Coordinates of C-alpha atoms and ligand atoms in Angstrom, one line a residue:
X1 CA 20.5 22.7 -97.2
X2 CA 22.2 21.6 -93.6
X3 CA 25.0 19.9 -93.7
X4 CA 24.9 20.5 -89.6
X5 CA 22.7 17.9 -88.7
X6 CA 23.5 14.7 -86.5
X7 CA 25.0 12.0 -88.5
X8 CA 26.0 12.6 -91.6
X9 CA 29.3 13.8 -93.0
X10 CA 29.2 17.0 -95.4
X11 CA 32.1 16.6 -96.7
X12 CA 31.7 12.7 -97.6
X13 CA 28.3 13.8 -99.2
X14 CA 29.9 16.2 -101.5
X15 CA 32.1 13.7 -102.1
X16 CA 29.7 11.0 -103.0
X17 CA 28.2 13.9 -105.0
X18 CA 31.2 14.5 -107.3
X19 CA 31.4 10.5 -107.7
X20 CA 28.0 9.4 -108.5
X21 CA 27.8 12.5 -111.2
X22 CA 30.5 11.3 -113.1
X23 CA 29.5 7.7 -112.6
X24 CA 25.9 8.5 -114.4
X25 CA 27.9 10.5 -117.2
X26 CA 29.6 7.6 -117.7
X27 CA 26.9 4.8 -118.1
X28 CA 24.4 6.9 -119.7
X29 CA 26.3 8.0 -123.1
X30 CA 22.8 7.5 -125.0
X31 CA 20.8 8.9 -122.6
X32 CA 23.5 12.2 -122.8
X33 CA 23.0 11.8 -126.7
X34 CA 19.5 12.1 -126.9
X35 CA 19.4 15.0 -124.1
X36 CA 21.3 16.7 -126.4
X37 CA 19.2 16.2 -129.6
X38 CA 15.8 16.9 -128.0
X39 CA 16.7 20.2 -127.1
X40 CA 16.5 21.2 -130.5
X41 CA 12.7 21.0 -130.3
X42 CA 11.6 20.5 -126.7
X43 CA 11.7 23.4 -124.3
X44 CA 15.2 21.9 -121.9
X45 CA 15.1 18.7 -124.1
X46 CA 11.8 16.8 -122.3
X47 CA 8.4 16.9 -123.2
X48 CA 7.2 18.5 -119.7
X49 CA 9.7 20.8 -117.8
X50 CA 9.5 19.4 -114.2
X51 CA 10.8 16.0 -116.2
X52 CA 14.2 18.0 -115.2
X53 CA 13.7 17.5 -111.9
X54 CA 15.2 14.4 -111.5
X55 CA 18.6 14.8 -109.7
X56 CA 20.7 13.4 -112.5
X57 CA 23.0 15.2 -114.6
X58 CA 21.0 14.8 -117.5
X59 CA 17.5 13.6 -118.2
X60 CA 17.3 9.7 -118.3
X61 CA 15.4 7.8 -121.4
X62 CA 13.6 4.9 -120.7
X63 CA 13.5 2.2 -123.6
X64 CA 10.9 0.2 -121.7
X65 CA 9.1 -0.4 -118.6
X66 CA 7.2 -3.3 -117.4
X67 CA 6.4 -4.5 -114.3
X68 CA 8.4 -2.8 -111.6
X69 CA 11.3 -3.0 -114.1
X70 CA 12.8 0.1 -115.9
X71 CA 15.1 -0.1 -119.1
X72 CA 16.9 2.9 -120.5
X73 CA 18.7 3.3 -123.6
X74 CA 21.8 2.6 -122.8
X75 CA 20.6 -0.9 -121.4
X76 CA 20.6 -0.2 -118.2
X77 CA 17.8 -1.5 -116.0
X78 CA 15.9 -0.6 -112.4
X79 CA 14.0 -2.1 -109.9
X80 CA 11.2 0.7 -109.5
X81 CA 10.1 2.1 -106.1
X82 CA 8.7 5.4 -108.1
X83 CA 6.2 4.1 -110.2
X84 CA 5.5 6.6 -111.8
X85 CA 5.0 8.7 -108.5
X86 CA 1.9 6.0 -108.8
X87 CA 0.6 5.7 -112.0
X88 CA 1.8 2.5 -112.0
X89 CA 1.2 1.5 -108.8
X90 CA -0.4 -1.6 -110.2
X91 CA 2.8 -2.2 -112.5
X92 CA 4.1 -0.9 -115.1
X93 CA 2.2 -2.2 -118.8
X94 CA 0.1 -4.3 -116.8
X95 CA -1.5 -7.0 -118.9
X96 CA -4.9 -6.6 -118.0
X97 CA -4.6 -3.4 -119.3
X98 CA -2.7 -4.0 -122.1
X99 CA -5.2 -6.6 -123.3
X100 CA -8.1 -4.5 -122.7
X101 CA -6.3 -1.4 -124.5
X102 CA -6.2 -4.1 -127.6
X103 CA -9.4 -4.7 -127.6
X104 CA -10.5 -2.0 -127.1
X105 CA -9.3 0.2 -129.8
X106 CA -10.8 -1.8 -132.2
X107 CA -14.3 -0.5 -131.3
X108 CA -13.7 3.2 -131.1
X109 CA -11.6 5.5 -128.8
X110 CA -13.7 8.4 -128.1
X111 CA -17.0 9.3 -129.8
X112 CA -18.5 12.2 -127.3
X113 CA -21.2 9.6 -126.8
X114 CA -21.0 7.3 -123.7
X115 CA -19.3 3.1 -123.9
X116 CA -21.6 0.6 -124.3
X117 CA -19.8 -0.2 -121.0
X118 CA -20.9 2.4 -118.6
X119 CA -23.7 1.2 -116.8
X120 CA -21.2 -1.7 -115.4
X121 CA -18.3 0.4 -114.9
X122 CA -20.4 2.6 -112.6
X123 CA -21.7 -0.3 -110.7
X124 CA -18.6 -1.4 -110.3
X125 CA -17.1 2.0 -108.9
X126 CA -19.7 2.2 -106.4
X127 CA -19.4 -1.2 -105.7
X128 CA -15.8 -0.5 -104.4
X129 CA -15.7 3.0 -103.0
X130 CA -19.3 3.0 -101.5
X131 CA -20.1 5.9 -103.2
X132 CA -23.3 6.1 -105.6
X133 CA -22.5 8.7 -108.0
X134 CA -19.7 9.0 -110.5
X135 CA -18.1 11.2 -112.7
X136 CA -15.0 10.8 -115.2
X137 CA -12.1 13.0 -116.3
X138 CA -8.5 13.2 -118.0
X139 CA -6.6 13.9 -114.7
X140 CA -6.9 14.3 -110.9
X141 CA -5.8 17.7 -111.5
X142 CA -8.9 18.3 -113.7
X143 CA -11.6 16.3 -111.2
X144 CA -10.4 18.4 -108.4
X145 CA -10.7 21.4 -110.6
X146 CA -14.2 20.3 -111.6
X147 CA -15.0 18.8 -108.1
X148 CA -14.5 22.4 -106.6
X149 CA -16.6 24.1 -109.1
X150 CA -19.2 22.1 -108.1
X151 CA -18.6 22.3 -104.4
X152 CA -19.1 26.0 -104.8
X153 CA -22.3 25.4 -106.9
X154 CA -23.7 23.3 -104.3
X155 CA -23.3 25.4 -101.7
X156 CA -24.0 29.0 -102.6
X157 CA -20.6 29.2 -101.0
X158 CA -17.2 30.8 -102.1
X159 CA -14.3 30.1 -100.4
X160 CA -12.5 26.6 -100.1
X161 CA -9.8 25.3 -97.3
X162 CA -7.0 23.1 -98.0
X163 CA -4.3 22.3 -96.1
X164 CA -0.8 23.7 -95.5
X165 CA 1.9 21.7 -98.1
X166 CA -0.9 20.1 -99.9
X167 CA -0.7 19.4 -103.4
X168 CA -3.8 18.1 -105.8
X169 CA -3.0 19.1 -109.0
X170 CA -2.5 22.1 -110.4
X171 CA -5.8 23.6 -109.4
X172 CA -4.8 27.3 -109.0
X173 CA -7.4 27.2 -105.5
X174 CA -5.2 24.7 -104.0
X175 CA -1.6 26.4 -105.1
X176 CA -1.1 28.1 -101.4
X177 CA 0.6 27.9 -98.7
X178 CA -0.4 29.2 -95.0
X179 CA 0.6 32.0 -93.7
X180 CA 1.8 31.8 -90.2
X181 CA 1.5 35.1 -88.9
X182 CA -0.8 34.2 -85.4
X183 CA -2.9 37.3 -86.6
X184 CA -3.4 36.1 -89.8
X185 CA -4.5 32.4 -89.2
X186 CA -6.3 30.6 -91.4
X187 CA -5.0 32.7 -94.7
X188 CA -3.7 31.6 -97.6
X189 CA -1.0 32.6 -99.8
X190 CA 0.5 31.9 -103.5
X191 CA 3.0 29.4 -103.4
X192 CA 6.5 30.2 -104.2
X193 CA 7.3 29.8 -107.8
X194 CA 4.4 29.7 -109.2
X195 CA 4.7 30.7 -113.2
X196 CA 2.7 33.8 -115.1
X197 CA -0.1 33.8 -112.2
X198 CA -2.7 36.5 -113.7
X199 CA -4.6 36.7 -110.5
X200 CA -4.6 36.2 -106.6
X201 CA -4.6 31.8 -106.2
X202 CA -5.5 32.3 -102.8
X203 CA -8.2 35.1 -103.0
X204 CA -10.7 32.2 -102.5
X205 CA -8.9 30.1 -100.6
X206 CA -8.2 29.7 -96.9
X207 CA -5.0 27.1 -95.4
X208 CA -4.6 25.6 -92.3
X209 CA -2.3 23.2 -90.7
X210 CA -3.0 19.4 -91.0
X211 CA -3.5 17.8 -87.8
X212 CA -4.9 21.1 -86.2
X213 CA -8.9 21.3 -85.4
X214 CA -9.1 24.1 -83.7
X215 CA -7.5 26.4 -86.9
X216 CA -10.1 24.9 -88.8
X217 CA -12.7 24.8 -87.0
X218 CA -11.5 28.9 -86.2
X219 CA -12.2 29.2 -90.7
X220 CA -15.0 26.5 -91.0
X221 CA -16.8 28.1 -88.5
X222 CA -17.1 31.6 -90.2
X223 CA -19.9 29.8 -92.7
X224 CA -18.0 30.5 -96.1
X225 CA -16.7 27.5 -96.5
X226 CA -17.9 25.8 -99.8
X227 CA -15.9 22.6 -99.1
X228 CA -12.8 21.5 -97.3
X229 CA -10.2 19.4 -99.7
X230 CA -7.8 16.9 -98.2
X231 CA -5.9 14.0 -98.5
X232 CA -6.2 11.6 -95.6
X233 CA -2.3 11.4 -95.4
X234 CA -0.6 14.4 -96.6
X235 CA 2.0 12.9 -99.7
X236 CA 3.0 15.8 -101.0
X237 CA 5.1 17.5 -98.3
X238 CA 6.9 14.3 -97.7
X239 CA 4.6 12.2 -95.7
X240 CA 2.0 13.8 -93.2
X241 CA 0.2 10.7 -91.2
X242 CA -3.2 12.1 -89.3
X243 CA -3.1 12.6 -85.8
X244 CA -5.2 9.9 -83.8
X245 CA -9.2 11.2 -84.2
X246 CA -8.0 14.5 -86.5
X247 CA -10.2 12.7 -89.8
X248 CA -13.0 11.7 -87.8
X249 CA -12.6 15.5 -86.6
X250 CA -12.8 17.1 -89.4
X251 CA -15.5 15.2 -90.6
X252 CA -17.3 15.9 -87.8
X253 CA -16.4 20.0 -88.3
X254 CA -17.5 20.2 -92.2
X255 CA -20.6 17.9 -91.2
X256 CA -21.6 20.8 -88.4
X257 CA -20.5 23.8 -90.6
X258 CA -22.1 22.8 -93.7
X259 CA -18.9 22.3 -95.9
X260 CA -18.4 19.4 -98.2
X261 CA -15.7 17.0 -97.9
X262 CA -13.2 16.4 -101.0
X263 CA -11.2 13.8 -100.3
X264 CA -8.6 13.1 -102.7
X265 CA -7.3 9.8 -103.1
X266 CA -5.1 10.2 -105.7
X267 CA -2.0 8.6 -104.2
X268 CA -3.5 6.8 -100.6
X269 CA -5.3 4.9 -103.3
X270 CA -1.9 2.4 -101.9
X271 CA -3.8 2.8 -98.3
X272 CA -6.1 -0.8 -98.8
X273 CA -8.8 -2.2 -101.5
X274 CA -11.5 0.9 -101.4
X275 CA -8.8 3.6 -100.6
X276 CA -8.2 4.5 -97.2
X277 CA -12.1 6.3 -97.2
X278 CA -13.2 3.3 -96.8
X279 CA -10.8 1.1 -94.6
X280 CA -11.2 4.2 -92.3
X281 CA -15.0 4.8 -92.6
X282 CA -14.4 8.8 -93.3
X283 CA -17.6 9.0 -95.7
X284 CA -16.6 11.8 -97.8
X285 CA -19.2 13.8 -99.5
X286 CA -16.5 13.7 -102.8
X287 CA -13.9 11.1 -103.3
X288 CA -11.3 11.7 -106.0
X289 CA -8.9 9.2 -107.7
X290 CA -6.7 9.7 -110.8
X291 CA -3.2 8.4 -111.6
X292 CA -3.5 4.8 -111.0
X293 CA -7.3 4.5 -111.0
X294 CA -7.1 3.0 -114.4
X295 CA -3.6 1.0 -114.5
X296 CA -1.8 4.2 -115.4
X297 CA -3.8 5.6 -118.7
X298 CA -5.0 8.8 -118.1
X299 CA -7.9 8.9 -116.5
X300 CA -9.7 9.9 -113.1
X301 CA -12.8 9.8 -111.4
X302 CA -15.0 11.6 -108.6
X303 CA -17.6 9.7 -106.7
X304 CA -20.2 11.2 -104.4
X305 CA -23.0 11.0 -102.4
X306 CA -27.2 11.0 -103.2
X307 CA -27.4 14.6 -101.4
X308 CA -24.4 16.0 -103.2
X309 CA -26.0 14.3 -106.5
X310 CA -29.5 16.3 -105.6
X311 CA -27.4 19.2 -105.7
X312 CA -26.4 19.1 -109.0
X313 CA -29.0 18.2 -110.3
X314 CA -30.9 21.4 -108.5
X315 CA -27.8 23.5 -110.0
X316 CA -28.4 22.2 -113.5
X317 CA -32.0 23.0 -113.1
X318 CA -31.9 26.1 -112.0
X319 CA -29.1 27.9 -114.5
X320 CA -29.5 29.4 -117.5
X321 CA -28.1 27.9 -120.2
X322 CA -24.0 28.0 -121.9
X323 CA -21.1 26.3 -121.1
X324 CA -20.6 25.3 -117.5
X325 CA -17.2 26.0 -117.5
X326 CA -16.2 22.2 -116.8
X327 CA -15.7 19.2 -119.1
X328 CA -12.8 18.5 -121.9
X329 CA -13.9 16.9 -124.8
X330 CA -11.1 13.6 -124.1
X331 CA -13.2 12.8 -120.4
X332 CA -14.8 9.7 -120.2
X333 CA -13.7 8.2 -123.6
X334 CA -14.3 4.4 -124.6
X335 CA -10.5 3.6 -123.7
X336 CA -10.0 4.9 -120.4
X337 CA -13.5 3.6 -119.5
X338 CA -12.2 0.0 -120.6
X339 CA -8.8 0.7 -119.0
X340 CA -10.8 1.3 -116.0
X341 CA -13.2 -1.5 -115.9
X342 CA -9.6 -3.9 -116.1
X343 CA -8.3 -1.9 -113.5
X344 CA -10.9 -2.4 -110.8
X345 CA -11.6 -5.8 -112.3
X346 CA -8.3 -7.5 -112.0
X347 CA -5.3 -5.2 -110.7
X348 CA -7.8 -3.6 -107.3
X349 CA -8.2 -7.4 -106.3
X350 CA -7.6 -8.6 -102.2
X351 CA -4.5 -10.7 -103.5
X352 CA -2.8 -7.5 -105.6
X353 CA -3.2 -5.3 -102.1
X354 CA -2.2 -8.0 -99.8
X355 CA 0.9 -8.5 -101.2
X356 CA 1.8 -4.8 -102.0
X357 CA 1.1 -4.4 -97.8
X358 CA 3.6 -7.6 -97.1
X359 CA 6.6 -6.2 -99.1
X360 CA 5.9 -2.2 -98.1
X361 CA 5.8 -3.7 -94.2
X362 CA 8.7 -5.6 -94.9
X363 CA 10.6 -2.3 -96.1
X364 CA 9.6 -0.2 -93.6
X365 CA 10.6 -2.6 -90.8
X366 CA 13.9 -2.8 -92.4
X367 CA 14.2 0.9 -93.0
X368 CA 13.5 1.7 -89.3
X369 CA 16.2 -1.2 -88.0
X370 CA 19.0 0.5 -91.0
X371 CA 18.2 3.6 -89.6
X372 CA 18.4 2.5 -85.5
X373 CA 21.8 0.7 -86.7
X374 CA 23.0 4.1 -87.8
X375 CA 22.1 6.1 -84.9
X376 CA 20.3 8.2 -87.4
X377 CA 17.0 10.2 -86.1
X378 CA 15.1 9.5 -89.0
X379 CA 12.0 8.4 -89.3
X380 CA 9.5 5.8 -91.4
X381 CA 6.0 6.9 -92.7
X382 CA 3.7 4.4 -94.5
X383 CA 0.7 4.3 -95.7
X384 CA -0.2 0.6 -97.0
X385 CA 1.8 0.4 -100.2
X386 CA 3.2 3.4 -100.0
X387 CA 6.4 4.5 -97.7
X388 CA 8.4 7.7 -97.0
X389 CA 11.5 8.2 -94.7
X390 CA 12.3 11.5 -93.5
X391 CA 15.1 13.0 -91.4
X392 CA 13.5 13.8 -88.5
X393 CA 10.9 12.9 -86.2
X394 CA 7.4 12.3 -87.8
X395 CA 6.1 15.6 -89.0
X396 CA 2.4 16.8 -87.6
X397 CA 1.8 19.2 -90.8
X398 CA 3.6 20.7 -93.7
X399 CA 5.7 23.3 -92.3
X400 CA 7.3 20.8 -90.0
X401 CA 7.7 18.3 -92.5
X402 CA 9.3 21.0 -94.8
X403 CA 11.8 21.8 -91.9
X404 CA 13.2 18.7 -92.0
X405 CA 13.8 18.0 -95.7
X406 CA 17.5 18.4 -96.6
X407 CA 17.6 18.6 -100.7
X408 CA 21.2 17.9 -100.8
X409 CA 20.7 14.5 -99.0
X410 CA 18.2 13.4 -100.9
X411 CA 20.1 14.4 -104.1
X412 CA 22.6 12.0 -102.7
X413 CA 20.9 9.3 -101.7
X414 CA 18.9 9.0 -104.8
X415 CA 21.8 9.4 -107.6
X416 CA 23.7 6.6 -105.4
X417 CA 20.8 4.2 -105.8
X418 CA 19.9 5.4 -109.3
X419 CA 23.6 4.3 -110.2
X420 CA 23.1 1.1 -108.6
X421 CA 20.0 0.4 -110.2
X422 CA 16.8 1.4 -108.3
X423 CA 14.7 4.2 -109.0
X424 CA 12.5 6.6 -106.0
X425 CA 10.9 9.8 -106.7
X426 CA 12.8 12.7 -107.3
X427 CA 11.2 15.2 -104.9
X428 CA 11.4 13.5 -102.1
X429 CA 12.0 9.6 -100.5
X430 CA 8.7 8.2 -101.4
X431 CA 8.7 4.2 -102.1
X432 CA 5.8 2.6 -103.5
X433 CA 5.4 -1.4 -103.5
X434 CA 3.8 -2.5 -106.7
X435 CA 1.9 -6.2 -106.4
X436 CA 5.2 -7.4 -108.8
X437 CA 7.8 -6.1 -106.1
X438 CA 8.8 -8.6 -104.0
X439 CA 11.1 -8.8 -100.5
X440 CA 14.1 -9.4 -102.7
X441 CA 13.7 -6.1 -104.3
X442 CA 13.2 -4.3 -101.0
X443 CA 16.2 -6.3 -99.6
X444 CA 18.4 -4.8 -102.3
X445 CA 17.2 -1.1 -101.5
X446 CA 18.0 -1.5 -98.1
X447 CA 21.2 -3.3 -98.7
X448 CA 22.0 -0.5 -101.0
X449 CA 20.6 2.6 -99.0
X450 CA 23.4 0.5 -96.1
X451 CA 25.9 1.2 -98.3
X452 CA 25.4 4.7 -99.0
X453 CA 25.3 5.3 -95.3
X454 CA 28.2 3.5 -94.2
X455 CA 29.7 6.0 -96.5
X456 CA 28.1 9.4 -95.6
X457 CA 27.6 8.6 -91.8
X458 CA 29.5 10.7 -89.6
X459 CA 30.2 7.1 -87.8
X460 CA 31.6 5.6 -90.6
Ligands
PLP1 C1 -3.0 14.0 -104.1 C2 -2.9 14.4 -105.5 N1 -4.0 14.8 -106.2 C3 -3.9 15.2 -107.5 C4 -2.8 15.1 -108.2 C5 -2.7 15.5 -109.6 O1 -2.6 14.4 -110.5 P1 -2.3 14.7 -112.0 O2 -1.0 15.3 -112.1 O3 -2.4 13.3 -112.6 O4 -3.4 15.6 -112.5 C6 -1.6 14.7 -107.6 C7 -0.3 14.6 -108.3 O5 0.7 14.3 -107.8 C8 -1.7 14.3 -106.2 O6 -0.6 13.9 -105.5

């Protein structure tokens, strides 16, 4: 928390604090109501525990959602720049799926057998990413999971490499951070707050910083590197863009020292049609997509390549038999597979991306000019749909971009527009353009993000 930075006033930002608290207490009666009742049976009163993380009082209940509109129950409605933190990047109940939900539930929702359907859903993957081979599971958390099992398969190899503030899931590998001691480069260690850990997450696993080659090539050239796991643009530390040549780099690096690359898609899915993979010709070795992949049902997939194919297909061969250790029994069930055929039939198409680009260029253009107007040093990240500000200059990797973040601003920022009727995501200020979302929407964010401003500013 620092309330010492250039141009904003602490004390009106504990004021707007006090304000926009008992603003929400008073508008959301049956929202307070229910968070009461619930915790008579759900651990804090919500059905996961990081639903608490929203900066409201109390937890908010939706009635309804559809489109980029959110109702709660006490009839109050949003425009939504969260989406789900992109599940419904497409829109929230999108017909298509809807429709293919209905009809599909009348032939069968998950039989351990594969959909009449698959041939043509995989066609159509591969059609779209440019990858030949598929696979299907419940989560991105779960493909990753499964994706690095197999990585490590592949390559007789043990250790993996992520990046510094990444986030893909909650793979135990991936739950590090890098330490920064010069000595120690390349090591990783547990994140903070990690819950009943029974063993070392980073024995296996080494971090460096994003946008630094030479630290990975320092850990990828030591040969025990099963596979390096990425997103293109970092999403989960606010908003990390590569450094000009740094993904061409590293796929260059893991080409030369015989690691695979994961790339995880998950959320730059918003990038263009194909994921940003393709728009940027990166040729993963593993390409991983959950959350939205399928409209928003749960459901993910992992392409990848003939060679990495070969692989497991030697690794199958060549092990004894029992359970691989991979698999739950809900992956690849008839209705995900028909949510994702709709998906990538109807909600993936040119038109849907085009105009999610127009209004998330549109915001981030006005973002940048609200910002100049203020005098404030902040900056605008985006990645095709999909926008971050921050309050600083653009961060190079995930310490940086942690640096920057000021919790008690955000908190601010984001209970002010919540009260005013527009949802962002709760850990930090990521905006997502759904096709439905048009410039009138982003016009009243930044009309209403002026406001909030005009009132924290130190030059107000
Ligand atoms: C890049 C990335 N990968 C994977 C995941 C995990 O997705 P899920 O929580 O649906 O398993 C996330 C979640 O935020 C993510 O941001």
């Amino acid at each position: 928390m620092n309330n010492a930075r250039p141009g904003i006033d602490g004390v009106a930002l504990r004021r707007l604090v006090e304000r926009e608290n008992t603003s929400f207490l008073t508008t959301h009666r049956e929202s307070a109501r229910l968070a009461t009742a619930s915790t008579a049976h759900w651990l804090n009163g919500v059905p996961m525990h990081w639903m608490r993380d929203w900066n409201t009082p109390h937890p908010l209940f939706v009635r309804r959602a559809h489109g980029v509109e959110v109702e709660d129950v006490d009839g109050n409605r949003y425009i939504d720049f969260c989406l789900g933190d992109t599940g419904a990047m497409f829109g929230h109940a999108p017909p298509a799926i809807t429709r293919a939900l209905a009809a599909a539930t009348t032939e069968g929702i998950t039989a351990m057998l594969p959909a009449e359907r698959v041939a043509r859903v995989g066609e159509k993957l591969a059609s779209l990413f440019g990858l030949p081979f598929w696979q299907m599971t419940q989560t991105a958390t779960d493909a990753n999971r499964v994706v690095l099992r197999w990585a490590r398969a592949v390559t007789g190899r043990a250790r993996i490499l992520c990046f510094d503030g990444c986030y893909h899931g909650t793979v135990d590998d991936t739950l590090v951070r890098a330490v920064q001691a010069p000595n120690e480069q390349g090591t990783a260690r547990p994140r903070a707050g990690l819950i009943g850990m029974g063993h070392d997450v980073g024995a296996s696993t080494d971090a460096v910083p994003f946008n630094d080659a030479a630290a990975l090539e320092r850990v990828l050239a030591r040969g025990h590197t099963a596979a390096v796991i990425a997103e293109p643009v970092m999403t989960n530390i606010g908003m990390v863009l590569p450094a000009e040549g740094f993904l061409l780099h590293l796929r260059e690096l893991t080409r030369r020292h015989g690691a695979l690359l994961i790339v995880d898609e998950t959320h730059t899915l918003s990038s263009a049609r194909g994921g940003y993979s393709r728009a940027a010709s990166l040729q993963p070795d593993v390409w991983v997509c959950g959350k939205a992949i399928a409209g928003g049902m749960p459901c993910a997939v992992f392409g990848f390549t003939a060679e990495v194919a070969a692989g497991m297909r030697r690794v199958q061969e060549d092990r004894a038999g029992g359970h691989s250790g991979m698999g739950t029994t809900l992956s690849g069930n008839a209705l995900a597979l028909a949510c994702l055929e709709a998906s990538l039939d109807e909600l993936m198409t040119p038109a849907s991306y085009q105009a999610m680009q127009d209004t998330a260029s549109h915001l981030a253009e006005g973002l940048g000019r609200l910002f100049a107007t203020h005098a404030l040093p902040w900056h605008v990240s985006r990645v095709g749909a999909r926008l971050e500000f921050g309050f600083g200059r653009p961060p190079r990797n995930g310490a940086e971009s942690e640096r920057e973040s000021w919790p008690e601003l955000e908190h601010a920022i984001h209970l002010f527009l919540l009260n005013r009727g527009l949802l962002l995501t709760p850990f930090h200020n990521m905006m997502l353009c759904s096709p439905l979302t048009t410039r009138a929407h982003a016009d009243r964010l930044l009309s209403t993000l002026r406001d909030c401003l005009r009132e924290i500013g130190s030059a107000a």
